[in-house]
Coordinates of C-alpha atoms in Angstrom, one line a residue:
X258 CA 0.0 0.0 0.0
X259 CA 3.1 2.2 0.1
X260 CA 3.5 4.9 -2.5
X261 CA 6.5 4.6 -4.8
X262 CA 9.2 7.2 -4.9
X263 CA 8.0 8.7 -8.2
X264 CA 4.4 8.9 -7.0
X265 CA 5.5 10.3 -3.6
X266 CA 7.2 13.3 -5.2
X267 CA 3.9 14.7 -6.3
X268 CA 2.0 13.5 -3.3
X269 CA 4.3 15.2 -0.8
X270 CA 3.8 18.6 -2.4
X271 CA 0.1 18.6 -1.7
X272 CA -0.2 16.6 1.5
X273 CA -2.2 18.6 4.0
X274 CA -0.3 17.0 6.9
X275 CA 3.2 18.1 5.8
X276 CA 3.5 19.8 9.2
X277 CA 6.2 20.0 11.8
X278 CA 6.2 17.9 14.9
X279 CA 7.8 18.4 18.3
X280 CA 9.4 15.8 20.5
X281 CA 8.1 16.4 24.0
X282 CA 10.9 15.3 26.5
X283 CA 14.6 15.6 26.4
X284 CA 16.6 12.5 27.3
X285 CA 20.3 12.4 27.4
X286 CA 22.3 9.3 26.6
X287 CA 26.0 8.6 26.5
X288 CA 27.7 9.3 23.1
X289 CA 30.1 6.6 22.0
X290 CA 30.2 6.6 18.2
X291 CA 32.9 9.2 17.7
X292 CA 36.3 9.5 19.3
X293 CA 36.1 12.0 22.2
X294 CA 38.5 13.5 24.7
X295 CA 35.9 13.9 27.4
X296 CA 32.4 13.0 28.2
X297 CA 29.9 14.6 25.8
X298 CA 26.2 13.7 25.5
X299 CA 23.6 14.0 22.9
X300 CA 19.9 14.3 23.3
X301 CA 16.5 14.1 21.7
X302 CA 15.4 17.2 19.8
X303 CA 14.5 20.2 22.0
X304 CA 11.5 22.1 20.9
X305 CA 13.5 25.3 20.7
X306 CA 15.5 26.7 17.8
X307 CA 19.2 26.8 17.8
X308 CA 20.6 30.2 18.6
X309 CA 22.7 31.5 15.6
X310 CA 26.4 31.3 16.2
X311 CA 27.0 34.9 15.3
X312 CA 28.8 37.3 17.5
X313 CA 26.7 38.8 20.3
X314 CA 27.6 42.5 20.3
X315 CA 27.5 43.3 16.5
X316 CA 25.8 40.3 14.9
X317 CA 28.8 39.8 12.7
X318 CA 28.8 36.5 10.7
X319 CA 29.0 35.2 7.2
X320 CA 27.6 32.3 5.1
X321 CA 29.6 29.2 4.3
X322 CA 30.1 28.9 0.5
X323 CA 27.3 26.7 -1.0
X324 CA 28.7 23.3 -2.1
X325 CA 31.7 23.5 0.2
X326 CA 30.6 20.6 2.4
X327 CA 31.8 20.0 5.9
X328 CA 34.4 17.3 6.4
X329 CA 33.2 14.7 8.9
X330 CA 34.7 12.0 11.0
X331 CA 35.7 9.1 8.8
X332 CA 34.2 5.7 8.4
X333 CA 36.6 4.4 11.0
X334 CA 35.4 7.1 13.5
X335 CA 38.5 9.3 13.3
X336 CA 39.3 12.5 11.7
X337 CA 40.1 16.2 12.3
X338 CA 39.1 17.6 15.7
X339 CA 38.7 20.9 13.8
X340 CA 35.6 21.9 11.9
X341 CA 36.7 21.6 8.3
X342 CA 35.3 23.0 5.0
X343 CA 36.2 21.1 1.9
X344 CA 37.0 23.1 -1.2
X345 CA 38.0 22.3 -4.8
X346 CA 41.7 23.0 -5.4
X347 CA 42.3 26.3 -7.2
X348 CA 38.6 27.1 -7.5
X349 CA 37.3 30.4 -6.1
X350 CA 34.5 30.4 -3.5
X351 CA 32.7 33.3 -1.9
X352 CA 32.0 33.8 1.9
X353 CA 29.0 36.1 2.0
X354 CA 29.2 38.8 4.7
X355 CA 25.9 39.0 6.5
X356 CA 26.5 42.3 8.4
X357 CA 24.0 44.9 7.3
X358 CA 25.8 47.3 4.9
X359 CA 28.6 44.8 4.4
X360 CA 30.9 46.3 7.1
X361 CA 33.9 44.4 8.6
X362 CA 37.4 43.4 7.7
X363 CA 38.5 39.9 6.6
X364 CA 41.6 38.1 7.7
X365 CA 42.9 34.7 6.5
X366 CA 45.4 32.9 8.8
X367 CA 47.7 30.1 7.9
X368 CA 47.9 26.9 10.0
X369 CA 51.0 24.8 10.2
X370 CA 51.3 21.2 11.3
X371 CA 52.5 22.2 14.8
X372 CA 49.3 24.2 15.5
X373 CA 50.9 27.6 15.4
X374 CA 49.1 30.6 14.0
X375 CA 51.5 31.9 11.3
X376 CA 49.7 35.3 11.0
X377 CA 48.4 37.1 7.9
X378 CA 50.7 35.3 5.5
X379 CA 48.4 35.1 2.5
X380 CA 46.2 38.1 2.9
X381 CA 48.4 41.2 2.8
X382 CA 47.1 44.7 3.7
X383 CA 46.5 45.5 0.0
X384 CA 44.5 42.3 -0.5
X385 CA 42.4 42.4 2.7
X386 CA 38.7 42.8 1.9
X387 CA 36.9 45.6 3.7
X388 CA 33.1 46.0 3.9
X389 CA 32.2 43.2 1.5
X390 CA 32.2 39.5 0.7
X391 CA 35.4 37.5 0.7
X392 CA 36.6 35.5 -2.3
X393 CA 39.1 32.8 -1.7
X394 CA 40.9 29.9 -3.6
X395 CA 43.2 27.4 -2.2
X396 CA 46.1 25.2 -3.3
X397 CA 45.8 21.5 -2.6
X398 CA 47.4 20.0 0.5
X399 CA 47.3 23.3 2.5
X400 CA 45.4 24.1 5.7
X401 CA 44.1 27.5 6.6
X402 CA 41.9 28.8 9.3
X403 CA 38.4 29.6 8.1
X404 CA 38.3 33.4 7.3
X405 CA 37.9 35.7 10.3
X406 CA 35.4 38.6 9.8
X407 CA 36.2 41.5 12.2
X408 CA 34.0 44.4 13.1
X409 CA 35.6 46.6 15.7
X410 CA 36.5 44.4 18.6
X411 CA 34.1 41.8 17.5
X412 CA 34.9 38.8 15.2
X413 CA 33.4 35.7 13.7
X414 CA 34.7 32.6 11.9
X415 CA 33.1 29.2 11.0
X416 CA 34.2 26.6 13.6
X417 CA 34.2 28.8 16.7
X418 CA 31.2 26.8 17.9
X419 CA 33.3 23.6 17.7
X420 CA 32.8 21.7 20.9
X421 CA 36.5 20.6 21.0
X422 CA 37.6 24.2 20.7
X423 CA 35.2 25.4 23.5
X424 CA 36.4 22.7 25.8
X425 CA 40.2 22.7 25.1
X426 CA 40.6 26.3 24.0
X427 CA 43.2 25.3 21.4
X428 CA 43.1 27.4 18.2
X429 CA 43.8 24.5 15.9
X430 CA 40.5 23.0 16.9
X431 CA 38.7 26.0 15.2
X432 CA 37.5 26.0 11.6
X433 CA 39.8 25.1 8.8
X434 CA 39.6 25.1 5.0
X435 CA 41.2 22.3 3.1
X436 CA 41.3 20.3 -0.1
X437 CA 41.4 16.7 1.0
X438 CA 41.4 13.2 -0.3
X439 CA 38.4 10.9 -0.1
X440 CA 36.5 11.3 3.1
X441 CA 33.1 12.1 4.6
X442 CA 31.4 15.2 3.1
X443 CA 28.4 16.2 5.2
X444 CA 25.6 18.8 4.8
X445 CA 26.2 19.9 8.4
X446 CA 29.1 20.1 10.8
X447 CA 29.3 17.0 13.1
X448 CA 31.7 18.9 15.5
X449 CA 29.4 21.6 16.7
X450 CA 27.9 22.1 20.1
X451 CA 24.4 22.6 21.2
X452 CA 23.8 24.8 24.3
X453 CA 21.0 23.5 26.5
X454 CA 20.1 24.3 30.2
X455 CA 23.5 25.8 30.8
X456 CA 25.5 23.0 29.3
X457 CA 27.3 22.3 26.0
X458 CA 26.4 19.1 24.2
X459 CA 27.4 17.6 20.8
X460 CA 24.8 18.7 18.2
X461 CA 23.8 15.1 17.5
X462 CA 20.1 14.4 17.7
X463 CA 19.5 10.7 18.3
X464 CA 16.0 10.2 19.7
X465 CA 12.8 11.1 17.8
X466 CA 9.2 10.5 17.1
X467 CA 9.4 7.2 15.1
X468 CA 9.2 4.6 17.9
X469 CA 12.2 6.3 19.5
X470 CA 14.1 6.8 16.2
X471 CA 14.7 10.2 14.5
X472 CA 14.4 9.0 10.9
X473 CA 13.9 5.6 9.5
X474 CA 12.3 2.5 11.0
X475 CA 9.3 3.1 13.2
X476 CA 5.8 4.7 13.2
X477 CA 4.2 7.8 14.5
X478 CA 0.7 8.9 15.2
X479 CA -0.9 11.3 12.6
X480 CA -4.1 13.2 13.2
X481 CA -6.4 12.9 10.2
X482 CA -8.9 15.5 9.0
X483 CA -11.7 13.7 10.8
X484 CA -9.7 14.0 14.0
X485 CA -9.0 10.3 14.1
X486 CA -5.5 9.3 15.0
X487 CA -3.7 6.7 12.9
X488 CA -0.3 5.0 13.6
X489 CA 1.6 5.5 10.3
X490 CA 4.8 3.6 9.5
X491 CA 7.8 5.5 8.0
X492 CA 8.9 4.1 4.7
X493 CA 11.2 6.9 3.3
X494 CA 13.6 9.6 4.5
X495 CA 15.3 12.4 2.6
X496 CA 18.1 15.0 3.0
X497 CA 18.8 17.8 0.5
X498 CA 22.4 18.4 -0.3
X499 CA 23.7 21.6 -1.8
X500 CA 24.7 21.6 -5.4
X501 CA 28.4 20.6 -5.5
X502 CA 31.1 23.1 -6.4
X503 CA 32.6 20.7 -9.0
X504 CA 32.3 17.1 -10.1
X505 CA 31.9 15.2 -6.8
X506 CA 33.4 11.7 -7.0
X507 CA 31.3 9.5 -4.6
X508 CA 32.3 6.1 -3.4
X509 CA 29.3 5.7 -1.2
X510 CA 26.4 7.4 0.6
X511 CA 26.7 6.9 4.3
X512 CA 23.9 7.0 6.9
X513 CA 24.8 7.0 10.6
X514 CA 22.4 5.8 13.3
X515 CA 21.4 2.9 15.4
X516 CA 19.4 -0.4 15.3
X517 CA 17.6 -2.4 18.0
X518 CA 19.0 -5.4 16.2
X519 CA 22.6 -6.4 15.6
X520 CA 21.8 -6.7 11.9
X521 CA 19.9 -3.6 10.6
X522 CA 19.5 -5.2 7.2
X523 CA 18.5 -8.9 7.2
X524 CA 20.5 -11.3 5.1
X525 CA 19.1 -11.4 1.5
X526 CA 17.3 -8.1 1.7
X527 CA 18.3 -4.7 0.3
X528 CA 17.8 -1.1 1.4
X529 CA 17.7 1.4 -1.5
X530 CA 19.1 4.9 -1.8
X531 CA 18.4 7.3 -4.6
X532 CA 20.1 10.5 -5.8
X533 CA 17.4 12.8 -7.1
X534 CA 16.8 16.3 -8.2
X535 CA 15.3 18.9 -5.8
X536 CA 12.1 20.9 -6.3
X537 CA 11.1 24.1 -4.6
X538 CA 7.7 23.9 -2.9
X539 CA 5.7 26.9 -1.8
X540 CA 3.3 26.0 1.0
X541 CA 0.0 27.5 1.8
X542 CA 1.3 29.2 4.9
X543 CA 3.8 31.2 2.8
X544 CA 6.9 29.2 3.7
X545 CA 9.2 27.6 1.1
X546 CA 10.7 24.1 1.3
X547 CA 13.2 22.2 -0.8
X548 CA 12.3 18.6 -1.3
X549 CA 13.4 15.5 -3.3
X550 CA 12.0 15.6 -6.9
X551 CA 11.0 12.7 -9.1
X552 CA 14.1 12.5 -11.4
X553 CA 16.4 9.7 -10.3
X554 CA 20.0 10.2 -11.3
X555 CA 21.5 7.2 -9.5
X556 CA 20.2 4.2 -7.6
X557 CA 22.4 2.8 -4.8
X558 CA 22.0 -0.2 -2.6
X559 CA 23.0 -1.6 0.8
X560 CA 22.9 -5.2 1.9
X561 CA 23.7 -6.9 5.2
X562 CA 27.4 -6.8 4.4
X563 CA 27.4 -3.0 3.8
X564 CA 27.3 -2.0 7.5
X565 CA 29.9 -0.8 10.0
X566 CA 29.6 -1.2 13.7
X567 CA 26.3 -2.5 15.2
X568 CA 28.3 -4.6 17.6
X569 CA 28.4 -4.9 21.4
X570 CA 31.3 -2.4 21.4
X571 CA 28.8 0.1 20.1
X572 CA 25.9 -0.8 22.3
X573 CA 23.8 1.5 24.5
X574 CA 20.5 1.5 26.3
X575 CA 17.3 3.4 25.4
X576 CA 14.0 3.1 27.4
X577 CA 15.3 -0.2 28.8
X578 CA 16.1 -1.5 25.3
X579 CA 19.6 -2.1 23.8
X580 CA 20.6 -0.2 20.7
X581 CA 23.6 -0.7 18.5
X582 CA 25.2 2.2 16.7
X583 CA 26.8 2.1 13.3
X584 CA 26.7 3.2 9.7
X585 CA 25.1 1.8 6.5
X586 CA 27.0 2.4 3.2
X587 CA 25.1 2.6 0.0
X588 CA 26.9 2.2 -3.3
X589 CA 26.1 1.6 -6.9
X590 CA 26.4 -2.1 -7.7
X591 CA 26.9 -3.7 -11.1
X592 CA 27.3 -7.3 -12.1
X593 CA 29.9 -8.6 -14.6
X594 CA 29.3 -11.3 -17.1
X595 CA 30.4 -13.9 -14.6
X596 CA 27.8 -12.8 -12.1
X597 CA 30.3 -11.1 -9.8
X598 CA 28.9 -8.0 -8.1
X599 CA 31.1 -5.0 -7.6
X600 CA 30.7 -1.4 -6.3
X601 CA 31.0 1.4 -8.8
X602 CA 31.7 5.0 -7.7
X603 CA 29.4 7.6 -9.1
X604 CA 30.1 11.2 -10.2
X605 CA 27.7 13.9 -9.2
X606 CA 28.0 16.6 -11.9
X607 CA 26.8 20.0 -10.8
X608 CA 25.6 20.6 -14.4
X609 CA 23.0 17.9 -13.9
X610 CA 21.3 19.8 -11.2
X611 CA 19.9 23.3 -10.7
X612 CA 20.7 25.7 -7.9
X613 CA 18.6 23.8 -5.4
X614 CA 21.1 20.9 -5.4
X615 CA 20.4 17.2 -5.1
X616 CA 18.6 14.9 -2.6
X617 CA 19.6 11.7 -0.9
X618 CA 16.5 9.5 -0.5
X619 CA 16.5 6.2 1.4
X620 CA 13.5 4.0 0.8
X621 CA 12.2 0.8 2.3
X622 CA 12.1 1.3 6.1
X623 CA 8.7 -0.2 6.4
X624 CA 9.9 -3.7 5.6
X625 CA 10.1 -6.1 8.5
X626 CA 13.6 -7.0 7.5
X627 CA 14.9 -3.5 8.1
X628 CA 15.6 -2.0 11.5
X629 CA 17.6 1.2 11.3
X630 CA 17.1 4.7 12.7
X631 CA 19.1 7.5 11.2
X632 CA 20.4 10.2 13.6
X633 CA 20.2 13.9 13.1
X634 CA 22.2 17.1 13.6
X635 CA 20.9 20.3 15.2
X636 CA 22.0 22.9 12.7
X637 CA 22.6 26.6 13.0
X638 CA 20.3 27.4 10.1
X639 CA 21.0 31.1 10.1
X640 CA 24.6 30.6 9.3
X641 CA 24.4 27.4 7.3
X642 CA 21.8 27.1 4.6
X643 CA 21.0 23.5 5.4
X644 CA 17.6 22.0 4.7
X645 CA 16.0 19.9 7.5
X646 CA 15.8 16.1 7.1
X647 CA 12.4 14.7 6.3
X648 CA 10.7 11.4 7.0
X649 CA 7.6 10.2 5.1
X650 CA 4.9 7.9 6.5
X651 CA 1.8 6.4 5.0
X652 CA -1.7 5.6 6.2
X653 CA -2.0 1.7 6.1
X654 CA -5.7 2.0 5.4
X655 CA -5.7 4.5 2.6
X656 CA -2.1 4.6 1.3
X657 CA -2.0 8.4 1.7
X658 CA 1.4 9.7 2.5
X659 CA 2.6 12.5 4.7
X660 CA 6.0 14.1 5.2
X661 CA 7.4 15.6 8.4
X662 CA 10.2 17.7 9.8
X663 CA 11.2 18.5 13.4
X664 CA 11.0 21.9 15.0
X665 CA 14.2 23.8 14.4
X666 CA 16.6 22.7 11.7
X667 CA 17.4 19.0 12.2
X668 CA 19.5 17.7 9.3
X669 CA 19.7 13.9 8.8
X670 CA 23.0 12.3 9.5
X671 CA 23.8 11.3 5.9
X672 CA 26.7 12.3 3.8
X673 CA 28.9 11.1 1.0
X674 CA 32.2 9.4 1.2
X675 CA 33.7 11.4 -1.6
X676 CA 36.2 14.0 -2.9
X677 CA 36.7 16.9 -5.2
X678 CA 39.5 16.1 -7.6
X679 CA 41.2 18.5 -10.0
X680 CA 43.6 18.1 -12.9
X681 CA 44.7 20.7 -15.5
X682 CA 47.3 20.8 -18.2
X683 CA 49.1 24.0 -18.9
X684 CA 49.1 25.3 -22.5
X685 CA 51.5 27.8 -24.1
X686 CA 53.6 25.1 -25.7
X687 CA 54.1 23.1 -22.4
X688 CA 51.5 20.5 -23.4
X689 CA 53.2 19.2 -26.6
X690 CA 55.7 16.4 -26.2
X691 CA 58.3 15.3 -28.7
X692 CA 59.2 11.7 -28.4
X693 CA 62.4 10.2 -30.0
X694 CA 62.1 7.7 -32.7
X695 CA 63.1 4.9 -30.3
X696 CA 60.4 6.1 -27.9
X697 CA 62.6 6.5 -24.9
X698 CA 63.3 10.3 -24.8
X699 CA 60.7 12.9 -24.1
X700 CA 61.2 16.6 -24.5
X701 CA 59.1 19.8 -24.8
X702 CA 58.2 20.2 -28.5
X703 CA 60.1 23.1 -30.1
X704 CA 62.7 23.2 -27.3
X705 CA 66.3 22.1 -27.6
X706 CA 66.7 18.8 -25.8
X707 CA 68.4 19.4 -22.5
X708 CA 68.1 23.2 -22.7
X709 CA 66.5 25.5 -20.1
X710 CA 63.4 25.6 -22.2
X711 CA 63.0 21.8 -22.2
X712 CA 60.8 20.8 -19.3
X713 CA 61.3 17.1 -20.1
X714 CA 57.5 16.7 -19.9
X715 CA 54.2 18.5 -19.9
X716 CA 53.3 20.9 -17.0
X717 CA 50.3 19.4 -15.2
X718 CA 48.6 20.5 -12.0
X719 CA 46.9 17.7 -10.0
X720 CA 45.0 17.8 -6.7
X721 CA 47.0 14.8 -5.3
X722 CA 50.2 13.0 -6.1
X723 CA 50.1 11.0 -9.3
X724 CA 50.8 7.8 -7.4
X725 CA 49.7 6.5 -4.0
X726 CA 52.0 4.8 -1.6
X727 CA 51.6 1.5 -3.4
X728 CA 52.4 3.2 -6.8
X729 CA 48.8 2.8 -8.0
X730 CA 47.9 5.7 -10.3
X731 CA 45.4 8.3 -9.2
X732 CA 45.7 9.9 -12.7
X733 CA 46.1 8.4 -16.1
X734 CA 46.1 9.1 -19.8
X735 CA 42.6 8.9 -21.4
X736 CA 42.3 6.9 -24.6
X737 CA 46.0 6.8 -25.3
X738 CA 46.9 4.7 -28.4
X739 CA 48.6 1.4 -27.9
X740 CA 51.9 2.7 -29.0
X741 CA 52.1 5.0 -25.9
X742 CA 53.8 2.5 -23.6
X743 CA 54.4 4.3 -20.3
X744 CA 54.1 7.4 -18.1
X745 CA 56.8 9.0 -16.0
X746 CA 56.0 11.8 -13.5
X747 CA 58.5 14.2 -11.9
X748 CA 56.8 15.4 -8.7
X749 CA 59.8 17.4 -7.3
X750 CA 57.9 20.7 -7.6
X751 CA 54.6 19.5 -6.0
X752 CA 55.2 21.3 -2.7
X753 CA 56.0 24.6 -4.4
X754 CA 59.0 26.9 -4.2
X755 CA 60.1 29.1 -1.3
X756 CA 57.5 31.6 -2.3
X757 CA 54.7 29.1 -2.2
X758 CA 54.2 29.0 -6.0
X759 CA 53.7 25.9 -8.2
X760 CA 52.0 23.8 -5.5
X761 CA 50.5 20.7 -7.2
X762 CA 52.7 21.0 -10.2
X763 CA 53.9 17.8 -11.9
X764 CA 56.0 17.2 -15.1
X765 CA 54.5 14.4 -17.1
X766 CA 56.5 12.5 -19.7
X767 CA 55.6 9.5 -21.8
X768 CA 57.5 6.7 -23.4
X769 CA 56.4 5.1 -26.7
X770 CA 57.1 2.1 -28.8
X771 CA 59.8 2.7 -31.5
X772 CA 58.5 4.0 -34.8
X773 CA 57.6 1.0 -37.0
X774 CA 59.5 0.4 -40.2
X775 CA 58.2 2.6 -43.0
X776 CA 56.4 5.0 -40.6
X777 CA 58.0 8.5 -40.6
X778 CA 55.8 10.0 -37.9
X779 CA 52.7 9.7 -35.8
X780 CA 50.7 11.8 -33.3
X781 CA 48.1 11.5 -30.5
X782 CA 45.9 13.8 -28.7
X783 CA 45.2 12.5 -25.2
X784 CA 43.7 13.9 -22.0
X785 CA 44.5 13.3 -18.3
X786 CA 41.8 11.7 -16.2
X787 CA 41.4 11.7 -12.4
X788 CA 38.6 10.7 -10.1
X789 CA 35.5 12.2 -11.7
X790 CA 37.5 14.8 -13.7
X791 CA 39.2 15.1 -17.0
X792 CA 41.6 17.8 -18.1
X793 CA 40.1 20.4 -20.4
X794 CA 43.4 20.9 -22.1
X795 CA 45.0 17.9 -24.0
X796 CA 48.5 16.6 -24.3
X797 CA 49.9 16.3 -27.8
X798 CA 52.2 13.4 -28.3
X799 CA 54.4 13.7 -31.4
X800 CA 56.9 11.2 -32.7
X801 CA 59.1 11.3 -35.8
X802 CA 58.2 14.0 -38.2
X803 CA 54.7 14.5 -36.9
X804 CA 53.8 18.2 -36.3
X805 CA 51.6 19.9 -33.7
X806 CA 49.0 20.4 -36.4
X807 CA 48.8 16.7 -36.8
X808 CA 48.1 16.2 -33.1
X809 CA 45.5 19.0 -33.0
X810 CA 43.5 17.4 -35.8
X811 CA 43.2 14.0 -34.0
X812 CA 40.4 14.6 -31.5
X813 CA 38.6 17.9 -30.7
X814 CA 36.7 17.5 -27.5
X815 CA 37.5 16.3 -24.0
X816 CA 35.8 13.0 -23.0
X817 CA 33.1 12.8 -20.4
X818 CA 34.6 11.9 -17.0
X819 CA 31.6 9.7 -16.1
X820 CA 32.3 7.2 -18.9
X821 CA 36.0 6.7 -18.1
X822 CA 36.0 4.9 -14.9
X823 CA 37.8 1.5 -15.0
X824 CA 37.5 -1.3 -12.4
X825 CA 39.1 -4.6 -11.6
X826 CA 37.1 -7.7 -10.7
X827 CA 37.0 -6.7 -7.0
X828 CA 35.2 -3.5 -7.8
X829 CA 38.3 -1.3 -7.1
X830 CA 38.8 1.6 -9.4
X831 CA 42.0 1.2 -11.4
X832 CA 43.6 2.9 -14.5
X833 CA 43.2 1.7 -18.0
X834 CA 46.8 0.6 -18.0
X835 CA 46.3 -1.9 -15.2
X836 CA 47.3 -5.4 -16.1
X837 CA 44.8 -8.3 -16.0
X838 CA 41.0 -8.2 -16.4
X839 CA 39.5 -4.7 -16.2
X840 CA 35.9 -3.5 -16.6
X841 CA 34.8 -0.2 -18.3
X842 CA 31.2 0.7 -19.1
X843 CA 30.1 -2.8 -18.2
X844 CA 32.5 -4.4 -20.7
X845 CA 35.4 -6.6 -19.8
X846 CA 38.9 -6.3 -21.3
X847 CA 42.2 -8.1 -20.7
X848 CA 45.4 -6.1 -20.5
X849 CA 48.5 -8.3 -21.0

């Protein structure tokens, strides 16, 4: 009798009972799911709104850049104690000053690994923004404090409500901006405090209206138009995420919460997760909401094996019942021709979505084989433009569906295990490589081999090192011809020079097979691919008497990053040069 996802999108827009509900009492239970340095507790949702974390005397504060998600504690429960905002390397973002009249002075401080404040290194007096918004871009692998907005003796920065900072009074526990590797990207900060009855608590909201759960498995009473009260089971939850800054490479969608059973998903069953568009809904009371739409971009799944935690080590007690805390990981799953299932990362392209972003929708909580309640975060919704999480229930007698939020802004504890990657090839003659006839010498085309103008390879900026610790490639040549036999990367400049320039710079050279007999020259136009990204500028590979014009005429457009991912039989993403059996676009190839 449950409505399907596509039907629900239309139903939720018109449901008369899409109201807010309050949770009556506040219970405090011990927090154990994240690493802590001291006792911190979380609680059921209070029926009061979170006080904005702006400065008290002047009201100075600013908005976090849309699409710059918060970095969260990792899948293993560890991470930065500081509140972190994840940016795209070298891409500008804007912090919007919310002071009336745009007053205030901005400062950007550098943070070194010892925790020392290095002062106004980056923002010199001529560059400091006064009375306006603040535009910022960041090199990869660098940590900075989140910008400080000052108005007289008053100041504000994102992260100053961090519970670790409040307790330990250590500046490196404040907010930071960084470009990071794969990790948790959340719609809200999981480090923040909530102030209640004179005490600071973590902003986790764990206990709600659905048979003790916040979102997910359970039922709640709904008053119908005839004043009858019906117990309605929850079947679906949703959380709107902001439109990403760039292509977002997602390994999995992660939901954190608890189960009254040790196994939240029974063997043989599946819980589904959808990535959908977002629609803007104007309600009859004049308020506006953003909700999941009916366009499904990706479908992800979780089975019994896709869980973390839910063990006795993560057990607690609620209302005399034992709960088990943990996470469920949803991923895209494909099956090869031998029937072997493997996980496939997905790329969320901002061009596929409008300014409202995308939604994460988890469906199937009303099945008897599912027992999982998703936690929430109490969000400072004046400083962070975060939509509340929603849970949808249906009337077992009529099939009518209703959607609810909690008083205040309670975001659902879901996020993506993902990263923003970046790769770019420099032009101006630095992207044309001349290869010797024997294929072993690479030089910059047009330069004298061994001269100061010969870089020995193409100048390429990458967000991470080309190779990981096990020499697996993070970056690779896209659609290189078979006669291109290898890639060599000089990373000696990656950390930049003494002035902090050239951070992320690699010099990429290639080796080729010798020119075949009777062939005087050949050329190739290739791109460099990363995780969810492809360089917009190509590399031109020239051998023999081939000219740059020959290379330019090969291929004219950059490939789509979504169609380039290559996997081994274990579902791990690899490069196209990986030896053995590889899978691309559902087809199997053998590299010898």
